[in-house]
Amino acid sequence: MSRLIITDITTPEFAAGLKQSRTIFLPFGSTEEHGEHLPLDTDTMQVYASVKAAAAIYPTFVAPPVHYGICRSTSEHPGTVGLSPATFRALVRDLVKGYYKQGLRNFILISGHAGKTHIGALIEVGEEVLADFSDIRLAVINEYDFCCRAAGELVEVAGDSHAGEVETSRIAHLFPALVKGTSPREFPDFPEYILVRNKTAYWRGGVWGDPAFASKAKGEKLCQLTAQALADFVRRFEDFVER
Ligand SMILES: [Zn+2]
């Protein structure tokens, strides 16, 4: 295991780590419904496991995960607790600035929660801090998309995204005791273009995909492929020079 997992290291280990790497993963998750069968922390669990596994392949700092994000479509389901966009942006900004002050220069904001508003907020803050600091690199990664890209044809359900094939497989591999049975196949039917108040009327169960296609073996493969692809990304990112 990499010695750069911030929850686990001491002050002297942190200082020594800066001689090894100036790159940090800032993992973001959510506390939100994931069907009837997956834990509320699913997004955080996946992204945190991915970045720790990537950092074991290629030494990179890993910040403690943020367990809350901006949740819109799941906000009416039991158990979902989100942050307002303003609070979330302020939090992300403070974290990047805090790690900059500590000597980090390459920032990978990576989210296990794929909500559009949430990812948009990470990009917004990213643009702000790029303008503020001339000596940093910054990337924003939607970890679910990254995982699916790394997996290629391993993912069978078209349009799978939330508490379906991919997330159920990965949690079954990472935390098998936390998968409580399954949920039915479901795709929400939100109206096109129109925002709605009563979100559960358009998305009853809170699954977007089909957990029946999930398996522990698939989860293991998905986790391995994602970690390797992330480690490869970090190598490229550290060499990236802007035109
Ligand atoms: Zn999720």
PDB file of C-alpha atoms and ligand atoms in Angstrom:
ATOM      1  CA  MET A   1       0.000   0.000   0.000  1.00  0.00           C
ATOM      2  CA  SER A   2       1.150   3.497  -0.728  1.00  0.00           C
ATOM      3  CA  ARG A   3       2.236   5.456   2.341  1.00  0.00           C
ATOM      4  CA  LEU A   4       0.444   8.560   1.154  1.00  0.00           C
ATOM      5  CA  ILE A   5      -3.073   7.821   2.437  1.00  0.00           C
ATOM      6  CA  ILE A   6      -3.697  10.967   4.481  1.00  0.00           C
ATOM      7  CA  THR A   7      -6.035   9.417   7.052  1.00  0.00           C
ATOM      8  CA  ASP A   8      -3.273   6.958   7.970  1.00  0.00           C
ATOM      9  CA  ILE A   9      -0.013   8.912   7.950  1.00  0.00           C
ATOM     10  CA  THR A  10       1.790  11.139  10.456  1.00  0.00           C
ATOM     11  CA  THR A  11       3.062  14.684  10.039  1.00  0.00           C
ATOM     12  CA  PRO A  12       6.662  13.525   9.313  1.00  0.00           C
ATOM     13  CA  GLU A  13       5.331  10.941   6.836  1.00  0.00           C
ATOM     14  CA  PHE A  14       3.323  13.654   5.093  1.00  0.00           C
ATOM     15  CA  ALA A  15       6.411  15.892   4.833  1.00  0.00           C
ATOM     16  CA  ALA A  16       8.540  13.001   3.535  1.00  0.00           C
ATOM     17  CA  GLY A  17       5.777  12.059   1.099  1.00  0.00           C
ATOM     18  CA  LEU A  18       6.073  15.432  -0.625  1.00  0.00           C
ATOM     19  CA  LYS A  19       9.524  14.347  -1.852  1.00  0.00           C
ATOM     20  CA  GLN A  20       7.832  11.383  -3.521  1.00  0.00           C
ATOM     21  CA  SER A  21       4.737  13.064  -4.968  1.00  0.00           C
ATOM     22  CA  ARG A  22       3.082  16.457  -5.387  1.00  0.00           C
ATOM     23  CA  THR A  23      -0.117  14.902  -6.701  1.00  0.00           C
ATOM     24  CA  ILE A  24      -3.278  14.346  -4.725  1.00  0.00           C
ATOM     25  CA  PHE A  25      -6.584  12.605  -5.286  1.00  0.00           C
ATOM     26  CA  LEU A  26      -9.465  14.480  -3.656  1.00  0.00           C
ATOM     27  CA  PRO A  27     -12.273  11.888  -3.580  1.00  0.00           C
ATOM     28  CA  PHE A  28     -15.902  13.044  -3.435  1.00  0.00           C
ATOM     29  CA  GLY A  29     -18.906  10.843  -2.760  1.00  0.00           C
ATOM     30  CA  SER A  30     -22.463  11.324  -1.568  1.00  0.00           C
ATOM     31  CA  THR A  31     -24.877  10.168   1.085  1.00  0.00           C
ATOM     32  CA  GLU A  32     -27.820   9.124  -1.035  1.00  0.00           C
ATOM     33  CA  GLU A  33     -30.260   6.357  -1.822  1.00  0.00           C
ATOM     34  CA  HIS A  34     -28.926   3.504  -3.920  1.00  0.00           C
ATOM     35  CA  GLY A  35     -32.042   1.391  -4.468  1.00  0.00           C
ATOM     36  CA  GLU A  36     -33.298  -1.022  -1.844  1.00  0.00           C
ATOM     37  CA  HIS A  37     -30.089  -3.022  -1.734  1.00  0.00           C
ATOM     38  CA  LEU A  38     -26.980  -0.797  -1.637  1.00  0.00           C
ATOM     39  CA  PRO A  39     -25.664   1.381   1.230  1.00  0.00           C
ATOM     40  CA  LEU A  40     -26.175   5.144   1.268  1.00  0.00           C
ATOM     41  CA  ASP A  41     -22.388   5.616   1.170  1.00  0.00           C
ATOM     42  CA  THR A  42     -22.014   3.626  -2.093  1.00  0.00           C
ATOM     43  CA  ASP A  43     -20.535   6.496  -4.136  1.00  0.00           C
ATOM     44  CA  THR A  44     -17.928   7.334  -1.508  1.00  0.00           C
ATOM     45  CA  MET A  45     -16.990   3.683  -0.966  1.00  0.00           C
ATOM     46  CA  GLN A  46     -16.304   3.109  -4.651  1.00  0.00           C
ATOM     47  CA  VAL A  47     -14.284   6.222  -5.334  1.00  0.00           C
ATOM     48  CA  TYR A  48     -12.233   5.928  -2.145  1.00  0.00           C
ATOM     49  CA  ALA A  49     -11.400   2.278  -2.878  1.00  0.00           C
ATOM     50  CA  SER A  50     -10.407   3.205  -6.452  1.00  0.00           C
ATOM     51  CA  VAL A  51      -8.035   6.008  -5.523  1.00  0.00           C
ATOM     52  CA  LYS A  52      -6.410   3.984  -2.744  1.00  0.00           C
ATOM     53  CA  ALA A  53      -5.874   1.080  -5.153  1.00  0.00           C
ATOM     54  CA  ALA A  54      -4.471   3.463  -7.803  1.00  0.00           C
ATOM     55  CA  ALA A  55      -2.128   5.013  -5.220  1.00  0.00           C
ATOM     56  CA  ALA A  56      -0.865   1.514  -4.368  1.00  0.00           C
ATOM     57  CA  ILE A  57       0.151   1.082  -8.024  1.00  0.00           C
ATOM     58  CA  TYR A  58       1.648   4.568  -8.433  1.00  0.00           C
ATOM     59  CA  PRO A  59       2.449   6.699  -5.351  1.00  0.00           C
ATOM     60  CA  THR A  60      -0.070   9.554  -5.060  1.00  0.00           C
ATOM     61  CA  PHE A  61      -1.489  11.354  -2.037  1.00  0.00           C
ATOM     62  CA  VAL A  62      -5.073  10.407  -1.194  1.00  0.00           C
ATOM     63  CA  ALA A  63      -7.159  12.932   0.769  1.00  0.00           C
ATOM     64  CA  PRO A  64      -9.869  11.761   3.180  1.00  0.00           C
ATOM     65  CA  PRO A  65     -13.109  11.382   1.219  1.00  0.00           C
ATOM     66  CA  VAL A  66     -15.962  13.890   1.343  1.00  0.00           C
ATOM     67  CA  HIS A  67     -19.099  11.843   2.067  1.00  0.00           C
ATOM     68  CA  TYR A  68     -21.581  14.539   0.975  1.00  0.00           C
ATOM     69  CA  GLY A  69     -22.310  16.090  -2.403  1.00  0.00           C
ATOM     70  CA  ILE A  70     -24.997  17.876  -4.399  1.00  0.00           C
ATOM     71  CA  CYS A  71     -27.909  15.450  -4.884  1.00  0.00           C
ATOM     72  CA  ARG A  72     -30.858  16.471  -7.018  1.00  0.00           C
ATOM     73  CA  SER A  73     -32.788  13.548  -8.498  1.00  0.00           C
ATOM     74  CA  THR A  74     -32.427  11.393  -5.365  1.00  0.00           C
ATOM     75  CA  SER A  75     -33.170  14.195  -2.903  1.00  0.00           C
ATOM     76  CA  GLU A  76     -36.715  13.001  -2.064  1.00  0.00           C
ATOM     77  CA  HIS A  77     -35.757   9.400  -1.313  1.00  0.00           C
ATOM     78  CA  PRO A  78     -35.263   8.327   2.322  1.00  0.00           C
ATOM     79  CA  GLY A  79     -31.668   8.688   3.489  1.00  0.00           C
ATOM     80  CA  THR A  80     -30.382  11.201   0.931  1.00  0.00           C
ATOM     81  CA  VAL A  81     -28.669  14.184   2.574  1.00  0.00           C
ATOM     82  CA  GLY A  82     -26.928  16.637   0.298  1.00  0.00           C
ATOM     83  CA  LEU A  83     -25.164  19.980   0.430  1.00  0.00           C
ATOM     84  CA  SER A  84     -26.281  23.167  -1.275  1.00  0.00           C
ATOM     85  CA  PRO A  85     -24.139  24.013  -4.327  1.00  0.00           C
ATOM     86  CA  ALA A  86     -22.748  27.089  -2.523  1.00  0.00           C
ATOM     87  CA  THR A  87     -21.674  25.051   0.522  1.00  0.00           C
ATOM     88  CA  PHE A  88     -20.177  22.338  -1.663  1.00  0.00           C
ATOM     89  CA  ARG A  89     -18.223  24.796  -3.815  1.00  0.00           C
ATOM     90  CA  ALA A  90     -16.884  26.547  -0.697  1.00  0.00           C
ATOM     91  CA  LEU A  91     -15.799  23.202   0.768  1.00  0.00           C
ATOM     92  CA  VAL A  92     -14.024  22.094  -2.430  1.00  0.00           C
ATOM     93  CA  ARG A  93     -12.307  25.475  -2.744  1.00  0.00           C
ATOM     94  CA  ASP A  94     -11.042  25.336   0.856  1.00  0.00           C
ATOM     95  CA  LEU A  95      -9.744  21.785   0.421  1.00  0.00           C
ATOM     96  CA  VAL A  96      -7.802  22.584  -2.753  1.00  0.00           C
ATOM     97  CA  LYS A  97      -6.365  25.745  -1.181  1.00  0.00           C
ATOM     98  CA  GLY A  98      -5.498  23.872   2.013  1.00  0.00           C
ATOM     99  CA  TYR A  99      -3.568  21.173   0.163  1.00  0.00           C
ATOM    100  CA  TYR A 100      -1.902  23.804  -2.055  1.00  0.00           C
ATOM    101  CA  LYS A 101      -0.652  25.521   1.102  1.00  0.00           C
ATOM    102  CA  GLN A 102       0.706  22.140   2.232  1.00  0.00           C
ATOM    103  CA  GLY A 103       2.777  21.791  -0.948  1.00  0.00           C
ATOM    104  CA  LEU A 104       0.552  19.790  -3.315  1.00  0.00           C
ATOM    105  CA  ARG A 105       0.503  21.020  -6.933  1.00  0.00           C
ATOM    106  CA  ASN A 106      -1.371  18.449  -9.037  1.00  0.00           C
ATOM    107  CA  PHE A 107      -5.017  18.086  -8.026  1.00  0.00           C
ATOM    108  CA  ILE A 108      -7.344  15.315  -9.170  1.00  0.00           C
ATOM    109  CA  LEU A 109     -10.907  16.056  -8.091  1.00  0.00           C
ATOM    110  CA  ILE A 110     -12.567  12.683  -8.537  1.00  0.00           C
ATOM    111  CA  SER A 111     -16.214  11.978  -7.815  1.00  0.00           C
ATOM    112  CA  GLY A 112     -18.018   8.712  -7.192  1.00  0.00           C
ATOM    113  CA  HIS A 113     -21.275  10.656  -7.366  1.00  0.00           C
ATOM    114  CA  ALA A 114     -22.095  11.406 -10.983  1.00  0.00           C
ATOM    115  CA  GLY A 115     -24.839  14.061 -10.613  1.00  0.00           C
ATOM    116  CA  LYS A 116     -24.517  16.729 -13.312  1.00  0.00           C
ATOM    117  CA  THR A 117     -24.857  19.680 -10.919  1.00  0.00           C
ATOM    118  CA  HIS A 118     -22.303  18.110  -8.583  1.00  0.00           C
ATOM    119  CA  ILE A 119     -19.728  17.467 -11.333  1.00  0.00           C
ATOM    120  CA  GLY A 120     -20.462  20.953 -12.674  1.00  0.00           C
ATOM    121  CA  ALA A 121     -19.617  22.451  -9.266  1.00  0.00           C
ATOM    122  CA  LEU A 122     -16.254  20.625  -9.233  1.00  0.00           C
ATOM    123  CA  ILE A 123     -15.484  22.018 -12.695  1.00  0.00           C
ATOM    124  CA  GLU A 124     -16.526  25.526 -11.607  1.00  0.00           C
ATOM    125  CA  VAL A 125     -14.179  25.484  -8.608  1.00  0.00           C
ATOM    126  CA  GLY A 126     -11.465  23.905 -10.757  1.00  0.00           C
ATOM    127  CA  GLU A 127     -11.612  26.826 -13.190  1.00  0.00           C
ATOM    128  CA  GLU A 128     -11.487  29.310 -10.291  1.00  0.00           C
ATOM    129  CA  VAL A 129      -8.392  27.825  -8.695  1.00  0.00           C
ATOM    130  CA  LEU A 130      -6.641  27.409 -12.069  1.00  0.00           C
ATOM    131  CA  ALA A 131      -7.055  31.165 -12.464  1.00  0.00           C
ATOM    132  CA  ASP A 132      -5.827  31.793  -8.902  1.00  0.00           C
ATOM    133  CA  PHE A 133      -2.671  29.651  -9.011  1.00  0.00           C
ATOM    134  CA  SER A 134      -0.350  29.619 -12.025  1.00  0.00           C
ATOM    135  CA  ASP A 135       1.714  26.649 -10.827  1.00  0.00           C
ATOM    136  CA  ILE A 136      -0.904  23.901 -10.525  1.00  0.00           C
ATOM    137  CA  ARG A 137      -2.447  21.194 -12.674  1.00  0.00           C
ATOM    138  CA  LEU A 138      -6.046  20.244 -12.046  1.00  0.00           C
ATOM    139  CA  ALA A 139      -8.287  17.479 -13.374  1.00  0.00           C
ATOM    140  CA  VAL A 140     -11.952  16.650 -12.721  1.00  0.00           C
ATOM    141  CA  ILE A 141     -12.970  12.993 -13.116  1.00  0.00           C
ATOM    142  CA  ASN A 142     -16.418  11.443 -12.978  1.00  0.00           C
ATOM    143  CA  GLU A 143     -15.301   8.089 -11.574  1.00  0.00           C
ATOM    144  CA  TYR A 144     -18.352   6.154 -12.791  1.00  0.00           C
ATOM    145  CA  ASP A 145     -17.708   7.193 -16.409  1.00  0.00           C
ATOM    146  CA  PHE A 146     -13.997   6.551 -15.960  1.00  0.00           C
ATOM    147  CA  CYS A 147     -14.748   3.036 -14.670  1.00  0.00           C
ATOM    148  CA  CYS A 148     -17.125   2.263 -17.566  1.00  0.00           C
ATOM    149  CA  ARG A 149     -14.555   3.452 -20.089  1.00  0.00           C
ATOM    150  CA  ALA A 150     -11.861   1.311 -18.495  1.00  0.00           C
ATOM    151  CA  ALA A 151     -14.283  -1.653 -18.461  1.00  0.00           C
ATOM    152  CA  GLY A 152     -15.303  -1.490 -22.136  1.00  0.00           C
ATOM    153  CA  GLU A 153     -17.614  -4.371 -23.027  1.00  0.00           C
ATOM    154  CA  LEU A 154     -17.601  -5.815 -19.513  1.00  0.00           C
ATOM    155  CA  VAL A 155     -20.647  -3.618 -18.758  1.00  0.00           C
ATOM    156  CA  GLU A 156     -23.671  -5.260 -20.362  1.00  0.00           C
ATOM    157  CA  VAL A 157     -26.654  -3.035 -19.491  1.00  0.00           C
ATOM    158  CA  ALA A 158     -27.008  -0.064 -21.846  1.00  0.00           C
ATOM    159  CA  GLY A 159     -27.638   3.134 -19.909  1.00  0.00           C
ATOM    160  CA  ASP A 160     -26.739   1.601 -16.535  1.00  0.00           C
ATOM    161  CA  SER A 161     -25.808   4.320 -14.065  1.00  0.00           C
ATOM    162  CA  HIS A 162     -27.133   4.218 -10.500  1.00  0.00           C
ATOM    163  CA  ALA A 163     -27.384   1.218  -8.152  1.00  0.00           C
ATOM    164  CA  GLY A 164     -27.434  -1.015 -11.241  1.00  0.00           C
ATOM    165  CA  GLU A 165     -25.005  -3.479 -12.771  1.00  0.00           C
ATOM    166  CA  VAL A 166     -21.805  -1.527 -12.152  1.00  0.00           C
ATOM    167  CA  GLU A 167     -22.346  -0.177  -8.641  1.00  0.00           C
ATOM    168  CA  THR A 168     -23.888  -3.413  -7.357  1.00  0.00           C
ATOM    169  CA  SER A 169     -20.964  -5.434  -8.754  1.00  0.00           C
ATOM    170  CA  ARG A 170     -18.384  -3.148  -7.204  1.00  0.00           C
ATOM    171  CA  ILE A 171     -19.961  -3.017  -3.745  1.00  0.00           C
ATOM    172  CA  ALA A 172     -20.484  -6.809  -3.878  1.00  0.00           C
ATOM    173  CA  HIS A 173     -16.722  -7.112  -4.385  1.00  0.00           C
ATOM    174  CA  LEU A 174     -15.606  -4.403  -1.929  1.00  0.00           C
ATOM    175  CA  PHE A 175     -18.138  -4.802   0.905  1.00  0.00           C
ATOM    176  CA  PRO A 176     -20.159  -7.998   0.271  1.00  0.00           C
ATOM    177  CA  ALA A 177     -21.907  -7.833   3.662  1.00  0.00           C
ATOM    178  CA  LEU A 178     -23.397  -4.439   2.756  1.00  0.00           C
ATOM    179  CA  VAL A 179     -25.330  -5.652  -0.305  1.00  0.00           C
ATOM    180  CA  LYS A 180     -28.843  -6.424   1.004  1.00  0.00           C
ATOM    181  CA  GLY A 181     -30.402  -8.555  -1.711  1.00  0.00           C
ATOM    182  CA  THR A 182     -31.298  -6.751  -4.920  1.00  0.00           C
ATOM    183  CA  SER A 183     -33.718  -4.235  -6.477  1.00  0.00           C
ATOM    184  CA  PRO A 184     -35.797  -4.479  -9.652  1.00  0.00           C
ATOM    185  CA  ARG A 185     -34.561  -3.229 -13.022  1.00  0.00           C
ATOM    186  CA  GLU A 186     -35.615   0.390 -13.428  1.00  0.00           C
ATOM    187  CA  PHE A 187     -35.041   3.436 -15.585  1.00  0.00           C
ATOM    188  CA  PRO A 188     -36.531   6.744 -14.418  1.00  0.00           C
ATOM    189  CA  ASP A 189     -38.944   8.619 -16.664  1.00  0.00           C
ATOM    190  CA  PHE A 190     -38.239  12.261 -15.812  1.00  0.00           C
ATOM    191  CA  PRO A 191     -39.800  14.592 -18.391  1.00  0.00           C
ATOM    192  CA  GLU A 192     -37.385  15.984 -20.960  1.00  0.00           C
ATOM    193  CA  TYR A 193     -36.186  19.555 -20.171  1.00  0.00           C
ATOM    194  CA  ILE A 194     -38.673  20.099 -17.325  1.00  0.00           C
ATOM    195  CA  LEU A 195     -37.548  20.181 -13.685  1.00  0.00           C
ATOM    196  CA  VAL A 196     -39.922  18.547 -11.200  1.00  0.00           C
ATOM    197  CA  ARG A 197     -40.483  18.879  -7.450  1.00  0.00           C
ATOM    198  CA  ASN A 198     -41.855  15.406  -6.738  1.00  0.00           C
ATOM    199  CA  LYS A 199     -38.945  13.389  -8.025  1.00  0.00           C
ATOM    200  CA  THR A 200     -40.016  10.025  -6.625  1.00  0.00           C
ATOM    201  CA  ALA A 201     -43.138  10.160  -8.835  1.00  0.00           C
ATOM    202  CA  TYR A 202     -40.776   9.769 -11.802  1.00  0.00           C
ATOM    203  CA  TRP A 203     -38.205   7.561 -10.143  1.00  0.00           C
ATOM    204  CA  ARG A 204     -39.887   5.201  -7.643  1.00  0.00           C
ATOM    205  CA  GLY A 205     -37.242   2.680  -6.686  1.00  0.00           C
ATOM    206  CA  GLY A 206     -34.104   4.753  -7.142  1.00  0.00           C
ATOM    207  CA  VAL A 207     -32.334   2.333  -9.508  1.00  0.00           C
ATOM    208  CA  TRP A 208     -31.067   3.412 -12.916  1.00  0.00           C
ATOM    209  CA  GLY A 209     -30.075   0.191 -14.646  1.00  0.00           C
ATOM    210  CA  ASP A 210     -30.312  -3.475 -13.778  1.00  0.00           C
ATOM    211  CA  PRO A 211     -28.672  -5.023 -10.694  1.00  0.00           C
ATOM    212  CA  ALA A 212     -29.528  -8.517 -12.001  1.00  0.00           C
ATOM    213  CA  PHE A 213     -26.476  -8.246 -14.262  1.00  0.00           C
ATOM    214  CA  ALA A 214     -24.164  -7.642 -11.297  1.00  0.00           C
ATOM    215  CA  SER A 215     -21.652 -10.125  -9.934  1.00  0.00           C
ATOM    216  CA  LYS A 216     -18.817 -10.123  -7.447  1.00  0.00           C
ATOM    217  CA  ALA A 217     -16.357 -11.287 -10.122  1.00  0.00           C
ATOM    218  CA  LYS A 218     -17.418  -8.436 -12.411  1.00  0.00           C
ATOM    219  CA  GLY A 219     -16.966  -6.032  -9.496  1.00  0.00           C
ATOM    220  CA  GLU A 220     -13.437  -7.252  -8.872  1.00  0.00           C
ATOM    221  CA  LYS A 221     -12.537  -6.815 -12.536  1.00  0.00           C
ATOM    222  CA  LEU A 222     -14.154  -3.344 -12.656  1.00  0.00           C
ATOM    223  CA  CYS A 223     -12.190  -2.249  -9.581  1.00  0.00           C
ATOM    224  CA  GLN A 224      -8.880  -3.582 -10.956  1.00  0.00           C
ATOM    225  CA  LEU A 225      -9.331  -1.998 -14.391  1.00  0.00           C
ATOM    226  CA  THR A 226     -10.318   1.347 -12.864  1.00  0.00           C
ATOM    227  CA  ALA A 227      -7.358   1.428 -10.467  1.00  0.00           C
ATOM    228  CA  GLN A 228      -4.884   0.623 -13.246  1.00  0.00           C
ATOM    229  CA  ALA A 229      -6.413   3.213 -15.587  1.00  0.00           C
ATOM    230  CA  LEU A 230      -6.290   5.823 -12.813  1.00  0.00           C
ATOM    231  CA  ALA A 231      -2.640   5.081 -12.036  1.00  0.00           C
ATOM    232  CA  ASP A 232      -1.858   5.421 -15.772  1.00  0.00           C
ATOM    233  CA  PHE A 233      -3.777   8.696 -15.824  1.00  0.00           C
ATOM    234  CA  VAL A 234      -1.725  10.101 -12.921  1.00  0.00           C
ATOM    235  CA  ARG A 235       1.520   9.391 -14.815  1.00  0.00           C
ATOM    236  CA  ARG A 236       0.231  11.243 -17.884  1.00  0.00           C
ATOM    237  CA  PHE A 237      -1.220  14.055 -15.775  1.00  0.00           C
ATOM    238  CA  GLU A 238       2.088  14.740 -14.020  1.00  0.00           C
ATOM    239  CA  ASP A 239       3.787  15.147 -17.412  1.00  0.00           C
ATOM    240  CA  PHE A 240       1.033  17.300 -18.847  1.00  0.00           C
ATOM    241  CA  VAL A 241       2.256  20.676 -20.098  1.00  0.00           C
ATOM    242  CA  GLU A 242      -0.292  23.198 -21.250  1.00  0.00           C
ATOM    243  CA  ARG A 243       0.120  24.748 -24.680  1.00  0.00           C
TER     244      ARG A 243
HETATM  245 ZN    ZN B   1     -23.900   5.895  -7.000  1.00  0.00          ZN
END
